[in-house]
Short mmCIF file of C-alpha atoms in Angstrom, two decimals:
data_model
loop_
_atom_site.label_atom_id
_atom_site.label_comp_id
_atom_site.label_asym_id
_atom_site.label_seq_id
_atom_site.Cartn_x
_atom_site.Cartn_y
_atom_site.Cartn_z
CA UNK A 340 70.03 76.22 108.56
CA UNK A 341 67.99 75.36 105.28
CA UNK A 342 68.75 71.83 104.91
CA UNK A 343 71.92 71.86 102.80
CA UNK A 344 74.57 69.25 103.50
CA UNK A 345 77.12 71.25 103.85
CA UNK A 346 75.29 73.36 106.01
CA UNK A 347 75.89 71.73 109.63
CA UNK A 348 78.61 73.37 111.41
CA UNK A 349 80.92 71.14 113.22
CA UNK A 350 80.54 73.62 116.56
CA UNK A 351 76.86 72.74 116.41
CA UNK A 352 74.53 70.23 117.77
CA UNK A 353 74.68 66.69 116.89
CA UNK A 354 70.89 66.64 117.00
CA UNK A 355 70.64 69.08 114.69
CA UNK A 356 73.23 67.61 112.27
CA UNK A 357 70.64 64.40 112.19
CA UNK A 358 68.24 66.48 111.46
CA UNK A 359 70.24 67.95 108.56
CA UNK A 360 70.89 64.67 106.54
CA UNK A 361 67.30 64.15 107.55
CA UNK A 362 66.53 66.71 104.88
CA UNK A 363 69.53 67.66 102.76
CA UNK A 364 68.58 65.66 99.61
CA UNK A 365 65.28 67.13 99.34
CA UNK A 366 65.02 70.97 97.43
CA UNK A 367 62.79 72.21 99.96
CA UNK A 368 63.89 71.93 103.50
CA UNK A 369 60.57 71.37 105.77
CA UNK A 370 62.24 72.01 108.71
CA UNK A 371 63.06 75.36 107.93
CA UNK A 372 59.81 76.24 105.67
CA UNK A 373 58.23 76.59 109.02
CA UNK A 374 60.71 79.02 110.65
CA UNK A 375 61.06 82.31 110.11
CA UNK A 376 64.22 84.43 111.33
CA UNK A 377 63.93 87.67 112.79
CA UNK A 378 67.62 89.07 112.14
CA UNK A 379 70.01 90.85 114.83
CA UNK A 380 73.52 90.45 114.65
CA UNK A 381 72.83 88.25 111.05
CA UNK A 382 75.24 86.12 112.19
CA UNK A 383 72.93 82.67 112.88
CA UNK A 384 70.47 83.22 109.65
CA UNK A 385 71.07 81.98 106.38
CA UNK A 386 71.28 84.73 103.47
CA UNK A 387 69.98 82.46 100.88
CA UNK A 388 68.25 79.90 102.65
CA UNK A 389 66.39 81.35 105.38
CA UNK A 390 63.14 82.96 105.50
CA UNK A 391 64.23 86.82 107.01
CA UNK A 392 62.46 88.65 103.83
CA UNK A 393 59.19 88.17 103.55
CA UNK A 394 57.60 84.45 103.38
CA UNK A 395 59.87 83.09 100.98
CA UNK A 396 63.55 82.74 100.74
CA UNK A 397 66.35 84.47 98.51
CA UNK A 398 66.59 80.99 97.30
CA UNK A 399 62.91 80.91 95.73
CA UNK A 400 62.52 84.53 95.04
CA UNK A 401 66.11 84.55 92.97
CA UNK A 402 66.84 80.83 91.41
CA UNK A 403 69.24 81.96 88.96
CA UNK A 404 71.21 84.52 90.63
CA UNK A 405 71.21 81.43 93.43
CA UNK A 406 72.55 78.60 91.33
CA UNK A 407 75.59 80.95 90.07
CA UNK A 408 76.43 82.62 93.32
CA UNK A 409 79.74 81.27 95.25
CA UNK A 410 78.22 82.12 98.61
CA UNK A 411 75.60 79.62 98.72
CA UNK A 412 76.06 78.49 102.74
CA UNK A 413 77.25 82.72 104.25
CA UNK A 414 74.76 83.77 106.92
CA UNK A 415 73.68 87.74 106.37
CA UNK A 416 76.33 89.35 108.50
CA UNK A 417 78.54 87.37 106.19
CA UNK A 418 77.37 89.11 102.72
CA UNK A 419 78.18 92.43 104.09
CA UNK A 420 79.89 94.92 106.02
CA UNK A 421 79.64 98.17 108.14
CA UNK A 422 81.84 101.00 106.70
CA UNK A 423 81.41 104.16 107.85
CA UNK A 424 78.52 103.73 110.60
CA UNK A 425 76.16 102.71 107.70
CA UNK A 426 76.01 99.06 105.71
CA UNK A 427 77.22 97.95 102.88
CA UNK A 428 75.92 94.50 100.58
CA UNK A 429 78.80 93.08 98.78
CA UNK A 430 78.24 91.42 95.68
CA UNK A 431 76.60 88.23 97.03
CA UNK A 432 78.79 86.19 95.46
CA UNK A 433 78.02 87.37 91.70
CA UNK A 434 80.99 89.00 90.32
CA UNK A 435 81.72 88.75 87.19
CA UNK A 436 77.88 87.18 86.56
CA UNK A 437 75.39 88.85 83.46
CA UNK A 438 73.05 89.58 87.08
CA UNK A 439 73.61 93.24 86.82
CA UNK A 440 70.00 94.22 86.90
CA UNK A 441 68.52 91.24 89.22
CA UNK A 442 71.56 92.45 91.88
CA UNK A 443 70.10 95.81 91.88
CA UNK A 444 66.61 94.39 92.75
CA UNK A 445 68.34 92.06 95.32
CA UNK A 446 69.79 95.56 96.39
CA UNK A 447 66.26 96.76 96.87
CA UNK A 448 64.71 94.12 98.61
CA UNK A 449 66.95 93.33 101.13
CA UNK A 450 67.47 96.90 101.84
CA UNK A 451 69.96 98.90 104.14
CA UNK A 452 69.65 96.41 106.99
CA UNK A 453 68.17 99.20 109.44
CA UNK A 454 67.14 96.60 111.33
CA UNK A 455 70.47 94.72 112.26
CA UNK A 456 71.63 95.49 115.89
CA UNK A 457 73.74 93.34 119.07
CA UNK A 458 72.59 90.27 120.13
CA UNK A 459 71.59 87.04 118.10
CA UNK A 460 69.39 86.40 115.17
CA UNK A 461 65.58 84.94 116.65
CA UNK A 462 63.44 82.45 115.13
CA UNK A 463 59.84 81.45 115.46
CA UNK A 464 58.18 78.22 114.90
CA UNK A 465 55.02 78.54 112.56
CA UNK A 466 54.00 75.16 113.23
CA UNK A 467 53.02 75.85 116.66
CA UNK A 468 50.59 78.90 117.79
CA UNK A 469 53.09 79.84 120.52
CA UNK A 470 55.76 80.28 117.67
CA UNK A 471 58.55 78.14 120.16
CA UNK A 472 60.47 75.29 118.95
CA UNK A 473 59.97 71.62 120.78
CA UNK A 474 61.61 68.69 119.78
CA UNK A 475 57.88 67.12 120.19
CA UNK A 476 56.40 69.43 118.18
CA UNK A 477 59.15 69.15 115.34
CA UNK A 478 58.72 65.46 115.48
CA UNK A 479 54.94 65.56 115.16
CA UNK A 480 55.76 67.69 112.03
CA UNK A 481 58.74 65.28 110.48
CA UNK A 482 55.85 62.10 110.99
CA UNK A 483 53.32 64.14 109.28
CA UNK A 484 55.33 65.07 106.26
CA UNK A 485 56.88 61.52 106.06
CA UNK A 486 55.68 59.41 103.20
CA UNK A 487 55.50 55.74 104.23
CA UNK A 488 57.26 53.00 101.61
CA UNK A 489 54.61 50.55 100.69
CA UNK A 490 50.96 50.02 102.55
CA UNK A 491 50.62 50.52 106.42
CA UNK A 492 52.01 48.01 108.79
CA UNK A 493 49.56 46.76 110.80
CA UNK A 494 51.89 46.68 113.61
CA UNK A 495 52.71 50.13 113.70
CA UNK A 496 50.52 50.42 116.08
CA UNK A 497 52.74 49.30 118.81
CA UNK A 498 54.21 52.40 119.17
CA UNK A 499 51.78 54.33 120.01
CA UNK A 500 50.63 51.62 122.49
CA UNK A 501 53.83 51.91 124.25
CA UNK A 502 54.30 55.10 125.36
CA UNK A 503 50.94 54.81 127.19
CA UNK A 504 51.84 51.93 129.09
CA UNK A 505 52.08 52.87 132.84
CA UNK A 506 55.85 51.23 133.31
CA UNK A 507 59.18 53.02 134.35
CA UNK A 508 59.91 55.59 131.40
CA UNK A 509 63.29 54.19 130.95
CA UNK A 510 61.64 50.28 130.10
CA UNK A 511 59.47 52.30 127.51
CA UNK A 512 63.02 53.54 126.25
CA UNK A 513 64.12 50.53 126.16
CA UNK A 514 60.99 49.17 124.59
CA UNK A 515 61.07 51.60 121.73
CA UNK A 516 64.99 50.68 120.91
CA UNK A 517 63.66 47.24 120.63
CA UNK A 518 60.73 48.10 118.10
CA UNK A 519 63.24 49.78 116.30
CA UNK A 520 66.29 46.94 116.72
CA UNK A 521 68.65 49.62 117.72
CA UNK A 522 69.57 47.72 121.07
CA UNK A 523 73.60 46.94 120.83
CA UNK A 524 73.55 43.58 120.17
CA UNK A 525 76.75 41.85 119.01
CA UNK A 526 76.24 41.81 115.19
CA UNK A 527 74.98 45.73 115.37
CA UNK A 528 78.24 46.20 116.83
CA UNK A 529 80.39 44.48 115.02
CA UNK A 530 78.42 46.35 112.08
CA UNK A 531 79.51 49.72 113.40
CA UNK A 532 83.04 48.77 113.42
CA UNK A 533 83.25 47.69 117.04
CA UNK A 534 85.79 45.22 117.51
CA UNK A 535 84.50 41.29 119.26
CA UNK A 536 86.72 38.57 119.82
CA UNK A 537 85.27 35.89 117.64
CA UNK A 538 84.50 33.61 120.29
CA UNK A 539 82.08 36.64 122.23
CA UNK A 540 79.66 37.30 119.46
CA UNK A 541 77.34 34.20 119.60
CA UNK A 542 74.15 33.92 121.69
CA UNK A 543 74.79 34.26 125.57
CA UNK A 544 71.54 31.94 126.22
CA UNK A 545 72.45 29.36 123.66
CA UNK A 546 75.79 29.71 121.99
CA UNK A 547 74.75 28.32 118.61
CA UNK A 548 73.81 31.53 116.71
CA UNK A 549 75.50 34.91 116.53
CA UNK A 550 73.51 37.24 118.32
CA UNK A 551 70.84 39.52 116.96
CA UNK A 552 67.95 40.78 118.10
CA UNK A 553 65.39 38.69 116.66
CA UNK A 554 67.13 35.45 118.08
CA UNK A 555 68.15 36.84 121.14
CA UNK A 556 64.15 38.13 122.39
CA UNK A 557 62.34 35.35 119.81
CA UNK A 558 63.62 32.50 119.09
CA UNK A 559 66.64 31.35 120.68
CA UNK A 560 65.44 27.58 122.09
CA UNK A 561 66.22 28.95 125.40
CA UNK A 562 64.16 32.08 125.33
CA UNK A 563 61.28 29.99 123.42
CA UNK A 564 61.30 27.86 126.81
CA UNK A 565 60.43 31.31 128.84
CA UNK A 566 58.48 32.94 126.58
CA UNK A 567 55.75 29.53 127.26
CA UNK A 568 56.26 29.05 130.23
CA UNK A 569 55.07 33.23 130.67
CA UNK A 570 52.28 32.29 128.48
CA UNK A 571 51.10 29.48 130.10
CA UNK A 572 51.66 31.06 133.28
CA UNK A 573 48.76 34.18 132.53
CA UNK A 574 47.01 31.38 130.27
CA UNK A 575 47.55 32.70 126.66
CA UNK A 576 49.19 29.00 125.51
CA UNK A 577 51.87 28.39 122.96
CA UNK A 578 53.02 32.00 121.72
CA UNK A 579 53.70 31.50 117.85
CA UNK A 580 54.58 35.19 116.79
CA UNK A 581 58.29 35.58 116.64
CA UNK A 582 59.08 38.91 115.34
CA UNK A 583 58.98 41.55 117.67
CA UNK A 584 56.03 44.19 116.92
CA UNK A 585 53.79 41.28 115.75
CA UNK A 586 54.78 39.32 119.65
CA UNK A 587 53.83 42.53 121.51
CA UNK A 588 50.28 43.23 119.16
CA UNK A 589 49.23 38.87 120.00
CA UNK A 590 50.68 39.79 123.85
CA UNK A 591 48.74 43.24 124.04
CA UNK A 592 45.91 41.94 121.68
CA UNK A 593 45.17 38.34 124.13
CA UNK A 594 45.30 40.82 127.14
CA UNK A 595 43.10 43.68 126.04
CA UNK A 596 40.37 40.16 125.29
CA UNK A 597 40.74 39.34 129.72
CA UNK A 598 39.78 43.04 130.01
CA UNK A 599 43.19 43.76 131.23
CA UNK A 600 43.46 47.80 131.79
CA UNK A 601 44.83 49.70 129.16
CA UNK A 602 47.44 50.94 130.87
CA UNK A 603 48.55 47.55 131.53
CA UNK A 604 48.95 45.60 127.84
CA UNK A 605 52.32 45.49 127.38
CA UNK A 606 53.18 45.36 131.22
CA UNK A 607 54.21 41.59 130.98
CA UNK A 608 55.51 41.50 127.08
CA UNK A 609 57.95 44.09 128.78
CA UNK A 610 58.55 42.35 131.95
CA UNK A 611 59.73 39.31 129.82
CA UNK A 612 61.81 41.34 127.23
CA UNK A 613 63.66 43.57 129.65
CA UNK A 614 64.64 40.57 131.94
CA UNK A 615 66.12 38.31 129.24
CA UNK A 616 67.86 41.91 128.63
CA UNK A 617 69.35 42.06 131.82
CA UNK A 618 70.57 38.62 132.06
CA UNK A 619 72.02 39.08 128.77
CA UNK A 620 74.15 41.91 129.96
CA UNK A 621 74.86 40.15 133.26
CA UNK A 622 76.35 37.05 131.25
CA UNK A 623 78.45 39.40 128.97
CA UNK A 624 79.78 41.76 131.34
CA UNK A 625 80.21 40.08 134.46
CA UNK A 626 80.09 36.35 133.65
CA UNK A 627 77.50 35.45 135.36
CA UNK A 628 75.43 32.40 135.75
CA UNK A 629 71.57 31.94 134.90
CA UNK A 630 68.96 29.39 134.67
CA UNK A 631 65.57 29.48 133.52
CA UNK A 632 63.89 28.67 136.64
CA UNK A 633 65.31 32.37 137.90
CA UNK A 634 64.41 34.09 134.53
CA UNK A 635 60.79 33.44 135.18
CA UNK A 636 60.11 34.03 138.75
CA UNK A 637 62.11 37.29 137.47
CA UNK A 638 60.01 38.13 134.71
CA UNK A 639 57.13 37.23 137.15
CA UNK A 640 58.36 39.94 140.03
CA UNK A 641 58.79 42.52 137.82
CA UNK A 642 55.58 42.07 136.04
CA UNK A 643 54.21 42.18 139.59
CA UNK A 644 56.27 45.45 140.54
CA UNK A 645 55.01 47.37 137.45
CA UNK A 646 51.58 46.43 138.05
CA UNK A 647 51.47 48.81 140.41
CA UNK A 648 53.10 51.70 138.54
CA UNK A 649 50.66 55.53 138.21
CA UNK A 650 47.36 54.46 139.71
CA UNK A 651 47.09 52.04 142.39
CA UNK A 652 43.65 50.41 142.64
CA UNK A 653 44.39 47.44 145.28
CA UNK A 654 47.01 47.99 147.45
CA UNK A 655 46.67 44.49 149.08
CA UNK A 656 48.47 42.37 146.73
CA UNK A 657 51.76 40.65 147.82
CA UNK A 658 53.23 38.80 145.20
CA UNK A 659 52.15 35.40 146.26
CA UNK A 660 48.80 36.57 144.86
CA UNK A 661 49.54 37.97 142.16
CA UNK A 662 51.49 34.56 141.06
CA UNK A 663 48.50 32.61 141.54
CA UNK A 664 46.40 35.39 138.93
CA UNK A 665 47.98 38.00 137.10
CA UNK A 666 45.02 38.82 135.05
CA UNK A 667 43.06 39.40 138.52
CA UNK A 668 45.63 42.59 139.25
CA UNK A 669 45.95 43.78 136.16
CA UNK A 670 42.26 43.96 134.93
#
């Protein structure tokens, strides 16, 4: 706990290690100025760090005695001892330090531990009224604190929009890797060290570009070719956008003008974007064959199926109809 870097303990999560480097170059850790620790055993709460006396830390309340100590990262249990049925503070890492007097009043504060006992240390969440920790909640509290680099991206939007969309919650997963390029394309791989022959990292619509995200979904000539042939098809024309948030705000943007539901924006920009995925990963993995024809009666039949994901206002369509017009089903 408290944000330190060398804080995260290699027994414990690897969410909360993120989490850590999150917030171990800034002097306050947010994350833990909204937790307080209610101590048991003392073995899970930070001596310094945490906030167990009082609504500060040690850390705040004793700066100096802090930045000379040698026990910057010991939980309580750890600055102390039972001897004797009663406890004992050692010298919290300040021997042989001019703290003479501010140890006594360290003494004081932190008391006799009375309240130590069996069982593990508990912690409540200020930043929700129920005190308990969610990752949603903790989250919502990161994105609050976070300062944005530069003006507000238009865009941004998006992902909000996305996790509203009534599709499969595993294509707004997938949609949301995408926003973020974090989909394991060839040059993120060979980025993180993963090993490609040579001859397996270029386009597997094309071949004449290595593959990355932006070319793979945007503007391979291949994928251009579905992409308008999808447009034309619901009657939005040539597309032009060809980075990714921007292509699903002019998809989302041309649909929400044909009065399409809400729920129902993005249902095609995904249709077309998860297909081209899975043909990708056919091609790659299994070697198999495609053509464009098949992409877009694909992309067309799963736009179809989603259409009638959550609320089901016309159970009549077959997919014959809907190919003739989308917009009718989806408005």
């Amino acid at each position: 706990m408290g944000g330190e870097k060398g804080a995260a303990h290699r027994s414990g999560s690897f969410w909360w290690r993120d989490l850590l480097n999150i917030t171990h170059n800034s002097f306050d850790d947010p994350i833990g100025e909204c937790s307080r620790f209610s101590v048991n055993n003392g073995f899970n709460t930070s001596f310094w760090h945490a906030k167990w006396i009082g609504d500060f830390s040690l850390r705040i309340l004793f700066p100096d005695m802090y930045e000379v100590s040698n026990l910057k990262h010991v939980s309580v249990a750890a600055m102390g001892g039972w001897s004797d049925g009663g406890w004992s503070w050692g010298d919290f890492g300040l021997a042989g330090s001019d703290f003479t007097d501010g140890v006594e009043e360290l003494r004081d504060l932190v008391g006799g531990a009375e309240g130590m006992s069996e069982g593990r240390d508990d912690v409540e969440w200020h930043y929700k009224d129920d005190m308990d920790f969610s990752v949603a909640s903790c989250y919502s509290f990161l994105m609050k604190s976070h300062i944005p680099f530069g003006p507000p991206n238009k865009d941004d939007e998006a992902f909000g929009i996305l996790w509203k969309l009534e599709v499969p919650f595993k294509i707004k997963a997938f949609g949301w890797r995408l926003f973020l390029n974090r989909l394991p394309t060839k040059d993120l791989l060979l980025l993180r060290g993963i090993p490609l022959p040579l001859d397996n990292i270029f386009c597997s619509f094309c071949s004449n570009d290595i593959e990355k995200c932006r070319h793979t979904f945007f503007i391979c000539d291949v994928v251009k070719k579905i992409w308008n042939e999808i447009a034309s098809w619901v009657g939005l024309g040539n597309r032009m956008e060809d980075e990714c948030l921007s292509s699903f705000m002019e998809w989302h943007s041309f649909f929400k003008l044909k009065k399409v539901k809400r729920c129902k924006l993005g249902v095609v920009w995904l249709a077309i974007t998860w297909c081209l995925w899975i043909v990708r990963n056919d091609v790659c993995f299994r070697n198999d064959g495609w053509s464009v024809n098949n992409i877009v009666w694909n992309i067309k039949f799963t736009a179809c199926r989603w259409s009638f994901c959550g609320n089901i206002t016309d159970t009549n369509c077959n997919f014959y109809d809907f190919c003739k017009d989308p917009l009718c089903f989806l408005s």
